[in-house]
Amino acid sequence: MATQTQDASHGASDAAHAAADSAPGMPQLAFETFPNQIFWLLVTLVVIYMILSRVALPRIAAILAERQGTITNDLAAAEDLKAKAVEAEEAYNKALADARAEAQRIAAEARAEIQVGLDEAIAKADAEIAAKAAESEKAIAEIRAGAIESIQAVATDTAGELVTALGGKADAKAVSGAVQTRMKG
Amino acid sequence: MASDAHGAEEGGLVFHPMDQFIVKPLFGDGAVAWYTPTNMTLWLGFAILAVIAVLVLSTSKRAIVPGRGQSVAELAYGFIYKMVEDICGKEGVKFFPYIMTLFMFIVCANFLGMLPTAFTPTSHFAVTAVLALMVFFTVTILGFVLNGTAFLGLFWVASAPLALRPVLAIIELISYFVRPVSHSIRLAGNVMAGHAVIKVFAGFAAIAVISPVSVLAITAMYGLEVLVSFIQAYVFTILTCVYLKDALHPSH
């Protein structure tokens, strides 16, 4: 190739002639340009390789890794939040159940308390009623006894009067005995 | 310049579909020495800038939620990374920057070449041959370094009947050495043919009656060529991965 380039560099007219010669055929087969093409191609490839391996590819890999990381983190955070939400719901349900149980307990207690008061009041009332009844009974018995006595006295008096009025002689003892026997029967 | 001279000679319809591929110095008309900055140098430089724009500038924000540019960079990264990993396995991942370089270079050069009046480095056999030979030597040397002589098992098809094996070995050997040829000519041939065809249609556009058809044809070819630009870069890259797999796991 060196000789060719030397030949070509003899003069501008020679070079133009060479270019003109190669033009009708395929410029791809103009071998005198091959060293040039290969040289610049290798320069280009080395430059691109350097740019890619030093800057572009690590950067894109970092971006993709970072995105992957962010997505993973976000998913984990979402999972966390979801767990927290579930926890919160559980806590809420527990609190609700607790409150319900507490309310039931308080209601039962109140009911029991009221029951006790009620029972007491009923017992008291019963006792009072019983006392009153007993008193009344007693009063009634007294009254009844009083009445029987009065009746006996009246009956005895009346019987004595009757006996006297009928012309008999009223024996007080006999009359009262007769009245008593009669009243018993 | 040379093309003007040709136009003057023939007159009328002027077809110089291949002139777009001429490598010429950027400054002056001198000879093309190995160091001369040429139009190819310029467009190789643009390819570098395109790679920087697509992969470096677009990702400068390092956004967690990517913008458009960063999405493209990430897609390109993911696309090639997955390709390397799927075909070559975990061991192939350390060659990812190398393969990514090939892919990004070819795809950027191809797409930049689609700009009107652009020069397309990947339409040159010298360029694609260097790319393909780099892959060929990498695979061959790597194959022997990693596997020793067991790498030759690649040519000895153990699953075939014994009688057929020597024949198959010869075929395999030939196909192995043809790889860089097909690898490079496929890319340069596709790109060159597309550009040349567009140029031919453009030549027909000089005739007023045909020019609407010609413009339509150019449009259609352009669409096809955009597709080819990507597909050829993809094919080149995936074949590189497949060849690399042979070096990493020679028993198929």
Short mmCIF file of C-alpha atoms in Angstrom, two decimals:
data_model
loop_
_atom_site.label_atom_id
_atom_site.label_comp_id
_atom_site.label_asym_id
_atom_site.label_seq_id
_atom_site.Cartn_x
_atom_site.Cartn_y
_atom_site.Cartn_z
CA MET A 1 0.00 0.00 0.00
CA ALA A 2 2.88 2.34 0.79
CA THR A 3 4.05 2.29 -2.82
CA GLN A 4 0.57 2.96 -4.04
CA THR A 5 0.13 5.98 -1.83
CA GLN A 6 3.54 7.21 -2.89
CA ASP A 7 2.58 6.82 -6.49
CA ALA A 8 -0.66 8.59 -5.88
CA SER A 9 1.03 11.46 -4.11
CA HIS A 10 3.13 12.30 -7.16
CA GLY A 11 0.76 15.04 -8.12
CA ALA A 12 -2.75 16.27 -7.81
CA SER A 13 -3.48 15.47 -11.44
CA ASP A 14 -2.34 11.88 -10.99
CA ALA A 15 -4.59 11.48 -7.99
CA ALA A 16 -7.55 12.96 -9.79
CA HIS A 17 -6.84 10.60 -12.64
CA ALA A 18 -6.73 7.66 -10.27
CA ALA A 19 -10.04 8.73 -8.74
CA ALA A 20 -11.54 9.09 -12.18
CA ASP A 21 -10.28 5.64 -13.13
CA SER A 22 -11.83 4.03 -10.10
CA ALA A 23 -15.09 5.93 -10.43
CA PRO A 24 -16.72 3.92 -13.23
CA GLY A 25 -16.10 0.70 -11.38
CA MET A 26 -16.77 0.29 -7.71
CA PRO A 27 -15.22 2.86 -5.42
CA GLN A 28 -15.41 0.09 -2.84
CA LEU A 29 -12.61 -1.63 -4.77
CA ALA A 30 -10.34 1.42 -4.92
CA PHE A 31 -7.64 -0.31 -2.93
CA GLU A 32 -5.50 2.79 -2.54
CA THR A 33 -8.09 4.19 -0.12
CA PHE A 34 -8.16 1.05 2.05
CA PRO A 35 -5.40 2.03 4.51
CA ASN A 36 -7.15 5.33 5.01
CA GLN A 37 -10.56 3.71 5.56
CA ILE A 38 -9.20 1.07 7.89
CA PHE A 39 -7.21 3.60 9.88
CA TRP A 40 -10.14 5.93 10.44
CA LEU A 41 -12.51 3.05 11.07
CA LEU A 42 -10.24 1.70 13.80
CA VAL A 43 -9.98 5.17 15.32
CA THR A 44 -13.76 5.44 15.26
CA LEU A 45 -14.30 2.01 16.78
CA VAL A 46 -11.78 2.65 19.54
CA VAL A 47 -13.41 6.00 20.31
CA ILE A 48 -16.91 4.49 20.37
CA TYR A 49 -15.69 1.57 22.46
CA MET A 50 -14.11 3.95 24.95
CA ILE A 51 -17.24 6.09 25.13
CA LEU A 52 -19.46 3.06 25.60
CA SER A 53 -17.36 1.15 28.09
CA ARG A 54 -16.29 4.18 30.12
CA VAL A 55 -19.38 6.38 30.12
CA ALA A 56 -22.51 5.22 28.37
CA LEU A 57 -22.92 1.59 29.38
CA PRO A 58 -22.04 1.95 33.08
CA ARG A 59 -24.37 4.93 33.25
CA ILE A 60 -27.29 3.13 31.61
CA ALA A 61 -26.65 0.04 33.72
CA ALA A 62 -26.67 2.27 36.82
CA ILE A 63 -29.91 3.91 35.72
CA LEU A 64 -31.57 0.55 35.12
CA ALA A 65 -30.28 -0.84 38.42
CA GLU A 66 -31.41 2.26 40.24
CA ARG A 67 -34.84 2.00 38.68
CA GLN A 68 -35.01 -1.66 39.63
CA GLY A 69 -34.00 -0.71 43.14
CA THR A 70 -36.58 2.05 43.31
CA ILE A 71 -39.30 -0.26 42.08
CA THR A 72 -38.29 -2.94 44.59
CA ASN A 73 -38.17 -0.36 47.38
CA ASP A 74 -41.52 1.07 46.41
CA LEU A 75 -43.04 -2.39 46.29
CA ALA A 76 -41.58 -3.17 49.70
CA ALA A 77 -42.88 0.13 51.05
CA ALA A 78 -46.30 -0.63 49.59
CA GLU A 79 -46.18 -4.08 51.16
CA ASP A 80 -45.25 -2.45 54.47
CA LEU A 81 -48.05 0.05 54.25
CA LYS A 82 -50.47 -2.72 53.38
CA ALA A 83 -49.32 -4.72 56.41
CA LYS A 84 -49.72 -1.60 58.52
CA ALA A 85 -53.20 -1.06 57.18
CA VAL A 86 -54.10 -4.65 57.99
CA GLU A 87 -52.63 -4.17 61.46
CA ALA A 88 -54.57 -0.97 61.93
CA GLU A 89 -57.74 -2.70 60.82
CA GLU A 90 -57.08 -5.50 63.27
CA ALA A 91 -56.42 -3.01 66.03
CA TYR A 92 -59.61 -1.20 65.13
CA ASN A 93 -61.59 -4.44 65.14
CA LYS A 94 -60.03 -5.40 68.46
CA ALA A 95 -60.83 -2.03 69.93
CA LEU A 96 -64.36 -2.34 68.61
CA ALA A 97 -64.74 -5.81 70.11
CA ASP A 98 -63.23 -4.62 73.39
CA ALA A 99 -65.55 -1.66 73.52
CA ARG A 100 -68.49 -3.92 72.77
CA ALA A 101 -67.48 -6.35 75.51
CA GLU A 102 -66.94 -3.47 77.93
CA ALA A 103 -70.34 -2.08 77.09
CA GLN A 104 -71.89 -5.48 77.63
CA ARG A 105 -70.05 -5.83 80.92
CA ILE A 106 -71.19 -2.42 82.08
CA ALA A 107 -74.75 -3.16 81.03
CA ALA A 108 -74.68 -6.49 82.86
CA GLU A 109 -73.22 -4.85 85.94
CA ALA A 110 -75.84 -2.13 85.85
CA ARG A 111 -78.50 -4.76 85.37
CA ALA A 112 -77.15 -6.77 88.30
CA GLU A 113 -76.98 -3.67 90.46
CA ILE A 114 -80.50 -2.71 89.56
CA GLN A 115 -81.58 -6.29 90.21
CA VAL A 116 -80.03 -6.19 93.66
CA GLY A 117 -81.74 -2.88 94.43
CA LEU A 118 -84.96 -4.21 93.05
CA ASP A 119 -84.71 -7.41 95.06
CA GLU A 120 -83.96 -5.41 98.16
CA ALA A 121 -86.86 -3.10 97.51
CA ILE A 122 -89.14 -6.05 96.80
CA ALA A 123 -88.00 -7.82 99.97
CA LYS A 124 -88.50 -4.66 101.94
CA ALA A 125 -91.87 -4.12 100.44
CA ASP A 126 -92.76 -7.74 101.10
CA ALA A 127 -91.65 -7.39 104.71
CA GLU A 128 -93.62 -4.19 105.05
CA ILE A 129 -96.61 -5.80 103.50
CA ALA A 130 -96.23 -8.79 105.78
CA ALA A 131 -95.93 -6.51 108.81
CA LYS A 132 -98.91 -4.52 107.70
CA ALA A 133 -100.85 -7.72 107.07
CA ALA A 134 -99.94 -9.08 110.46
CA GLU A 135 -100.96 -5.82 112.08
CA SER A 136 -104.22 -5.84 110.22
CA GLU A 137 -104.75 -9.44 111.13
CA LYS A 138 -104.14 -8.58 114.71
CA ALA A 139 -106.48 -5.60 114.53
CA ILE A 140 -109.09 -7.74 112.85
CA ALA A 141 -108.68 -10.44 115.49
CA GLU A 142 -108.99 -7.84 118.20
CA ILE A 143 -112.01 -6.37 116.55
CA ARG A 144 -113.47 -9.83 116.09
CA ALA A 145 -112.77 -10.70 119.73
CA GLY A 146 -114.23 -7.39 120.83
CA ALA A 147 -117.28 -8.00 118.72
CA ILE A 148 -117.81 -11.52 120.07
CA GLU A 149 -117.47 -10.21 123.57
CA SER A 150 -119.93 -7.39 122.90
CA ILE A 151 -122.28 -9.82 121.22
CA GLN A 152 -121.99 -12.17 124.16
CA ALA A 153 -122.63 -9.32 126.59
CA VAL A 154 -125.53 -8.03 124.50
CA ALA A 155 -126.87 -11.54 124.04
CA THR A 156 -126.55 -12.22 127.75
CA ASP A 157 -128.21 -8.91 128.61
CA THR A 158 -130.85 -9.46 126.01
CA ALA A 159 -131.43 -13.04 127.13
CA GLY A 160 -131.61 -11.89 130.79
CA GLU A 161 -134.06 -9.14 129.86
CA LEU A 162 -136.06 -11.59 127.79
CA VAL A 163 -136.13 -14.09 130.59
CA THR A 164 -137.21 -11.33 133.02
CA ALA A 165 -139.77 -9.98 130.60
CA LEU A 166 -141.26 -13.43 130.13
CA GLY A 167 -141.74 -13.58 133.84
CA GLY A 168 -138.90 -15.78 134.76
CA LYS A 169 -136.21 -15.11 137.18
CA ALA A 170 -133.10 -14.47 135.43
CA ASP A 171 -130.21 -16.37 136.81
CA ALA A 172 -127.28 -14.42 135.46
CA LYS A 173 -124.93 -17.38 135.58
CA ALA A 174 -127.27 -19.75 133.79
CA VAL A 175 -128.01 -17.23 131.12
CA SER A 176 -124.44 -16.46 130.31
CA GLY A 177 -123.67 -20.19 130.26
CA ALA A 178 -126.53 -20.80 127.89
CA VAL A 179 -125.45 -17.91 125.64
CA GLN A 180 -121.90 -19.18 125.58
CA THR A 181 -122.98 -22.69 124.66
CA ARG A 182 -125.25 -21.32 121.99
CA MET A 183 -122.59 -19.09 120.48
CA LYS A 184 -120.12 -21.95 120.30
CA GLY A 185 -122.62 -24.08 118.43
CA MET B 1 -14.27 16.76 -10.16
CA ALA B 2 -14.37 13.36 -11.72
CA SER B 3 -18.13 13.06 -11.77
CA ASP B 4 -18.49 16.34 -13.63
CA ALA B 5 -16.10 15.10 -16.25
CA HIS B 6 -18.17 11.97 -16.75
CA GLY B 7 -21.40 13.93 -17.00
CA ALA B 8 -19.90 16.06 -19.72
CA GLU B 9 -18.75 13.03 -21.70
CA GLU B 10 -22.04 11.17 -21.84
CA GLY B 11 -24.63 13.93 -21.85
CA GLY B 12 -28.39 13.43 -21.53
CA LEU B 13 -29.28 10.92 -18.84
CA VAL B 14 -26.50 10.81 -16.30
CA PHE B 15 -26.15 7.75 -14.15
CA HIS B 16 -23.35 7.71 -11.69
CA PRO B 17 -24.90 5.68 -8.90
CA MET B 18 -21.51 4.70 -7.57
CA ASP B 19 -19.97 8.16 -7.38
CA GLN B 20 -21.51 8.69 -3.97
CA PHE B 21 -19.18 6.03 -2.62
CA ILE B 22 -15.94 7.68 -3.74
CA VAL B 23 -13.58 8.32 -0.90
CA LYS B 24 -12.04 11.76 -1.39
CA PRO B 25 -10.01 14.09 0.77
CA LEU B 26 -11.98 16.67 2.71
CA PHE B 27 -9.48 19.42 1.98
CA GLY B 28 -8.09 19.84 -1.50
CA ASP B 29 -7.72 17.21 -4.21
CA GLY B 30 -4.63 15.46 -3.03
CA ALA B 31 -4.00 11.77 -2.76
CA VAL B 32 -5.69 9.69 -0.10
CA ALA B 33 -2.89 8.72 2.25
CA TRP B 34 -3.66 6.56 5.30
CA TYR B 35 -3.94 9.63 7.54
CA THR B 36 -5.77 11.99 5.15
CA PRO B 37 -9.07 13.25 6.60
CA THR B 38 -11.59 12.18 3.98
CA ASN B 39 -15.34 12.35 3.59
CA MET B 40 -15.37 8.95 5.25
CA THR B 41 -13.51 10.41 8.23
CA LEU B 42 -16.14 13.12 8.46
CA TRP B 43 -19.05 10.68 8.50
CA LEU B 44 -17.28 8.33 10.87
CA GLY B 45 -16.96 11.38 13.11
CA PHE B 46 -20.67 12.03 12.73
CA ALA B 47 -21.33 8.43 13.68
CA ILE B 48 -19.33 8.96 16.87
CA LEU B 49 -21.35 12.11 17.59
CA ALA B 50 -24.58 10.21 16.95
CA VAL B 51 -23.53 7.48 19.35
CA ILE B 52 -22.71 10.12 21.97
CA ALA B 53 -26.04 11.84 21.39
CA VAL B 54 -28.05 8.63 21.59
CA LEU B 55 -26.32 6.96 24.52
CA VAL B 56 -24.55 9.68 26.52
CA LEU B 57 -26.33 13.01 26.17
CA SER B 58 -29.79 11.46 26.35
CA THR B 59 -28.98 9.74 29.63
CA SER B 60 -27.30 12.74 31.26
CA LYS B 61 -30.31 13.38 33.49
CA ARG B 62 -30.27 9.79 34.81
CA ALA B 63 -34.02 10.05 35.28
CA ILE B 64 -35.85 7.28 37.09
CA VAL B 65 -38.79 7.90 34.76
CA PRO B 66 -37.03 8.13 31.39
CA GLY B 67 -37.74 10.74 28.76
CA ARG B 68 -37.81 9.95 25.05
CA GLY B 69 -34.07 10.08 24.47
CA GLN B 70 -33.27 8.07 27.55
CA SER B 71 -35.90 5.48 26.57
CA VAL B 72 -34.15 5.00 23.24
CA ALA B 73 -30.80 4.58 24.97
CA GLU B 74 -32.27 2.12 27.46
CA LEU B 75 -34.06 0.21 24.71
CA ALA B 76 -30.86 -0.09 22.68
CA TYR B 77 -28.99 -1.24 25.77
CA GLY B 78 -31.66 -3.75 26.74
CA PHE B 79 -32.04 -5.00 23.18
CA ILE B 80 -28.36 -5.84 22.70
CA TYR B 81 -27.81 -6.97 26.27
CA LYS B 82 -30.66 -9.45 26.03
CA MET B 83 -29.44 -10.62 22.64
CA VAL B 84 -25.95 -11.30 23.98
CA GLU B 85 -27.28 -12.98 27.10
CA ASP B 86 -29.80 -15.14 25.23
CA ILE B 87 -27.39 -16.34 22.57
CA CYS B 88 -24.00 -16.43 24.31
CA GLY B 89 -25.19 -17.07 27.85
CA LYS B 90 -23.83 -15.52 31.01
CA GLU B 91 -20.23 -15.93 29.85
CA GLY B 92 -20.95 -13.78 26.82
CA VAL B 93 -21.98 -10.77 28.88
CA LYS B 94 -18.38 -9.59 29.24
CA PHE B 95 -18.30 -9.11 25.45
CA PHE B 96 -21.37 -6.92 25.62
CA PRO B 97 -19.49 -3.57 25.28
CA TYR B 98 -17.71 -4.93 22.21
CA ILE B 99 -20.92 -6.09 20.55
CA MET B 100 -22.72 -2.92 21.59
CA THR B 101 -19.92 -0.94 19.91
CA LEU B 102 -20.42 -2.86 16.67
CA PHE B 103 -24.18 -2.45 16.76
CA MET B 104 -24.20 1.23 17.64
CA PHE B 105 -21.54 2.00 15.04
CA ILE B 106 -23.32 0.16 12.24
CA VAL B 107 -26.77 1.44 13.09
CA CYS B 108 -25.61 5.06 13.41
CA ALA B 109 -23.51 4.92 10.24
CA ASN B 110 -26.40 3.32 8.34
CA PHE B 111 -28.98 5.86 9.47
CA LEU B 112 -26.67 8.83 8.96
CA GLY B 113 -26.02 7.48 5.48
CA MET B 114 -29.73 7.83 4.77
CA LEU B 115 -29.40 11.61 4.90
CA PRO B 116 -29.26 13.11 1.40
CA THR B 117 -25.70 13.75 0.15
CA ALA B 118 -24.35 11.76 3.07
CA PHE B 119 -21.49 9.32 2.81
CA THR B 120 -22.09 5.85 4.17
CA PRO B 121 -19.01 4.18 5.67
CA THR B 122 -20.83 0.84 5.98
CA SER B 123 -21.24 0.66 2.21
CA HIS B 124 -17.52 -0.02 1.92
CA PHE B 125 -16.13 -3.53 1.92
CA ALA B 126 -12.96 -2.27 3.55
CA VAL B 127 -15.01 -1.14 6.54
CA THR B 128 -17.29 -4.13 6.84
CA ALA B 129 -14.45 -6.53 6.16
CA VAL B 130 -12.49 -5.06 9.05
CA LEU B 131 -15.55 -5.40 11.29
CA ALA B 132 -16.13 -8.99 10.15
CA LEU B 133 -12.44 -9.95 10.43
CA MET B 134 -12.32 -8.50 13.93
CA VAL B 135 -15.19 -10.78 14.86
CA PHE B 136 -13.60 -13.73 13.02
CA PHE B 137 -10.23 -13.39 14.74
CA THR B 138 -11.79 -12.69 18.11
CA VAL B 139 -13.90 -15.83 17.84
CA THR B 140 -11.08 -18.01 16.52
CA ILE B 141 -8.46 -16.89 19.04
CA LEU B 142 -10.94 -16.90 21.90
CA GLY B 143 -12.13 -20.36 20.88
CA PHE B 144 -8.63 -21.81 21.07
CA VAL B 145 -7.69 -19.93 24.24
CA LEU B 146 -10.82 -21.01 26.09
CA ASN B 147 -11.20 -24.55 24.76
CA GLY B 148 -7.76 -25.51 23.45
CA THR B 149 -7.91 -28.12 20.72
CA ALA B 150 -11.45 -29.01 21.81
CA PHE B 151 -12.46 -25.99 19.76
CA LEU B 152 -11.79 -28.12 16.67
CA GLY B 153 -14.74 -30.25 17.78
CA LEU B 154 -16.80 -27.51 16.19
CA PHE B 155 -15.92 -29.07 12.83
CA TRP B 156 -16.36 -32.68 13.89
CA VAL B 157 -20.11 -33.23 13.98
CA ALA B 158 -20.38 -35.95 16.60
CA SER B 159 -24.09 -36.47 16.03
CA ALA B 160 -23.60 -37.44 12.36
CA PRO B 161 -22.80 -41.01 11.20
CA LEU B 162 -19.08 -41.71 11.32
CA ALA B 163 -18.77 -42.08 7.55
CA LEU B 164 -20.21 -38.64 6.95
CA ARG B 165 -18.10 -36.85 9.51
CA PRO B 166 -14.99 -36.16 7.40
CA VAL B 167 -17.16 -34.77 4.61
CA LEU B 168 -19.08 -32.66 7.08
CA ALA B 169 -15.83 -31.52 8.64
CA ILE B 170 -14.65 -30.18 5.29
CA ILE B 171 -17.98 -28.43 4.73
CA GLU B 172 -17.93 -27.01 8.23
CA LEU B 173 -14.36 -25.83 7.77
CA ILE B 174 -15.19 -24.08 4.52
CA SER B 175 -18.30 -22.51 5.98
CA TYR B 176 -16.27 -21.34 8.96
CA PHE B 177 -13.79 -19.51 6.73
CA VAL B 178 -16.54 -18.11 4.53
CA ARG B 179 -18.15 -16.53 7.56
CA PRO B 180 -16.21 -13.24 7.51
CA VAL B 181 -16.82 -12.93 3.77
CA SER B 182 -20.58 -13.37 4.00
CA HIS B 183 -20.67 -11.40 7.22
CA SER B 184 -19.06 -8.35 5.62
CA ILE B 185 -20.50 -8.54 2.11
CA ARG B 186 -24.04 -8.93 3.42
CA LEU B 187 -23.85 -5.59 5.20
CA ALA B 188 -21.90 -3.58 2.63
CA GLY B 189 -23.81 -5.14 -0.27
CA ASN B 190 -27.21 -4.31 1.16
CA VAL B 191 -26.31 -0.75 2.03
CA MET B 192 -24.51 -0.11 -1.25
CA ALA B 193 -27.24 -1.63 -3.38
CA GLY B 194 -29.94 0.42 -1.71
CA HIS B 195 -28.06 3.67 -2.10
CA ALA B 196 -27.15 2.89 -5.70
CA VAL B 197 -30.77 2.03 -6.59
CA ILE B 198 -32.00 5.28 -5.08
CA LYS B 199 -29.38 7.11 -7.12
CA VAL B 200 -30.49 5.37 -10.31
CA PHE B 201 -34.10 6.40 -9.69
CA ALA B 202 -32.87 9.91 -8.99
CA GLY B 203 -31.17 9.85 -12.41
CA PHE B 204 -34.50 9.02 -14.06
CA ALA B 205 -36.10 12.00 -12.34
CA ALA B 206 -34.42 14.21 -14.96
CA ILE B 207 -37.04 13.11 -17.48
CA ALA B 208 -40.21 15.12 -16.79
CA VAL B 209 -42.65 12.31 -17.76
CA ILE B 210 -41.05 9.71 -15.58
CA SER B 211 -40.14 11.95 -12.67
CA PRO B 212 -43.34 11.43 -10.59
CA VAL B 213 -42.85 7.67 -10.81
CA SER B 214 -39.21 8.17 -10.05
CA VAL B 215 -39.94 10.27 -6.98
CA LEU B 216 -42.46 7.69 -5.77
CA ALA B 217 -39.93 4.94 -6.34
CA ILE B 218 -37.29 6.89 -4.44
CA THR B 219 -39.72 7.34 -1.55
CA ALA B 220 -40.52 3.64 -1.49
CA MET B 221 -36.86 2.66 -1.72
CA TYR B 222 -36.02 5.12 1.00
CA GLY B 223 -38.55 3.51 3.31
CA LEU B 224 -37.15 0.10 2.49
CA GLU B 225 -33.61 1.33 3.04
CA VAL B 226 -34.49 2.72 6.48
CA LEU B 227 -35.71 -0.76 7.31
CA VAL B 228 -32.61 -2.36 5.80
CA SER B 229 -30.38 0.02 7.76
CA PHE B 230 -31.70 -1.33 11.00
CA ILE B 231 -32.13 -4.94 9.94
CA GLN B 232 -28.58 -5.22 8.61
CA ALA B 233 -27.17 -3.79 11.82
CA TYR B 234 -29.32 -6.28 13.71
CA VAL B 235 -28.25 -9.17 11.50
CA PHE B 236 -24.58 -8.26 11.79
CA THR B 237 -24.87 -8.09 15.57
CA ILE B 238 -26.84 -11.28 16.00
CA LEU B 239 -24.42 -13.19 13.75
CA THR B 240 -21.56 -11.83 15.84
CA CYS B 241 -23.31 -13.24 18.90
CA VAL B 242 -23.86 -16.59 17.19
CA TYR B 243 -20.20 -16.82 16.17
CA LEU B 244 -19.15 -15.80 19.65
CA LYS B 245 -21.30 -18.58 21.06
CA ASP B 246 -19.22 -21.06 19.05
CA ALA B 247 -16.10 -19.83 20.80
CA LEU B 248 -17.71 -19.97 24.24
CA HIS B 249 -19.58 -23.25 23.83
CA PRO B 250 -18.08 -25.11 20.83
CA SER B 251 -20.16 -28.26 21.35
CA HIS B 252 -23.44 -27.57 19.64
#
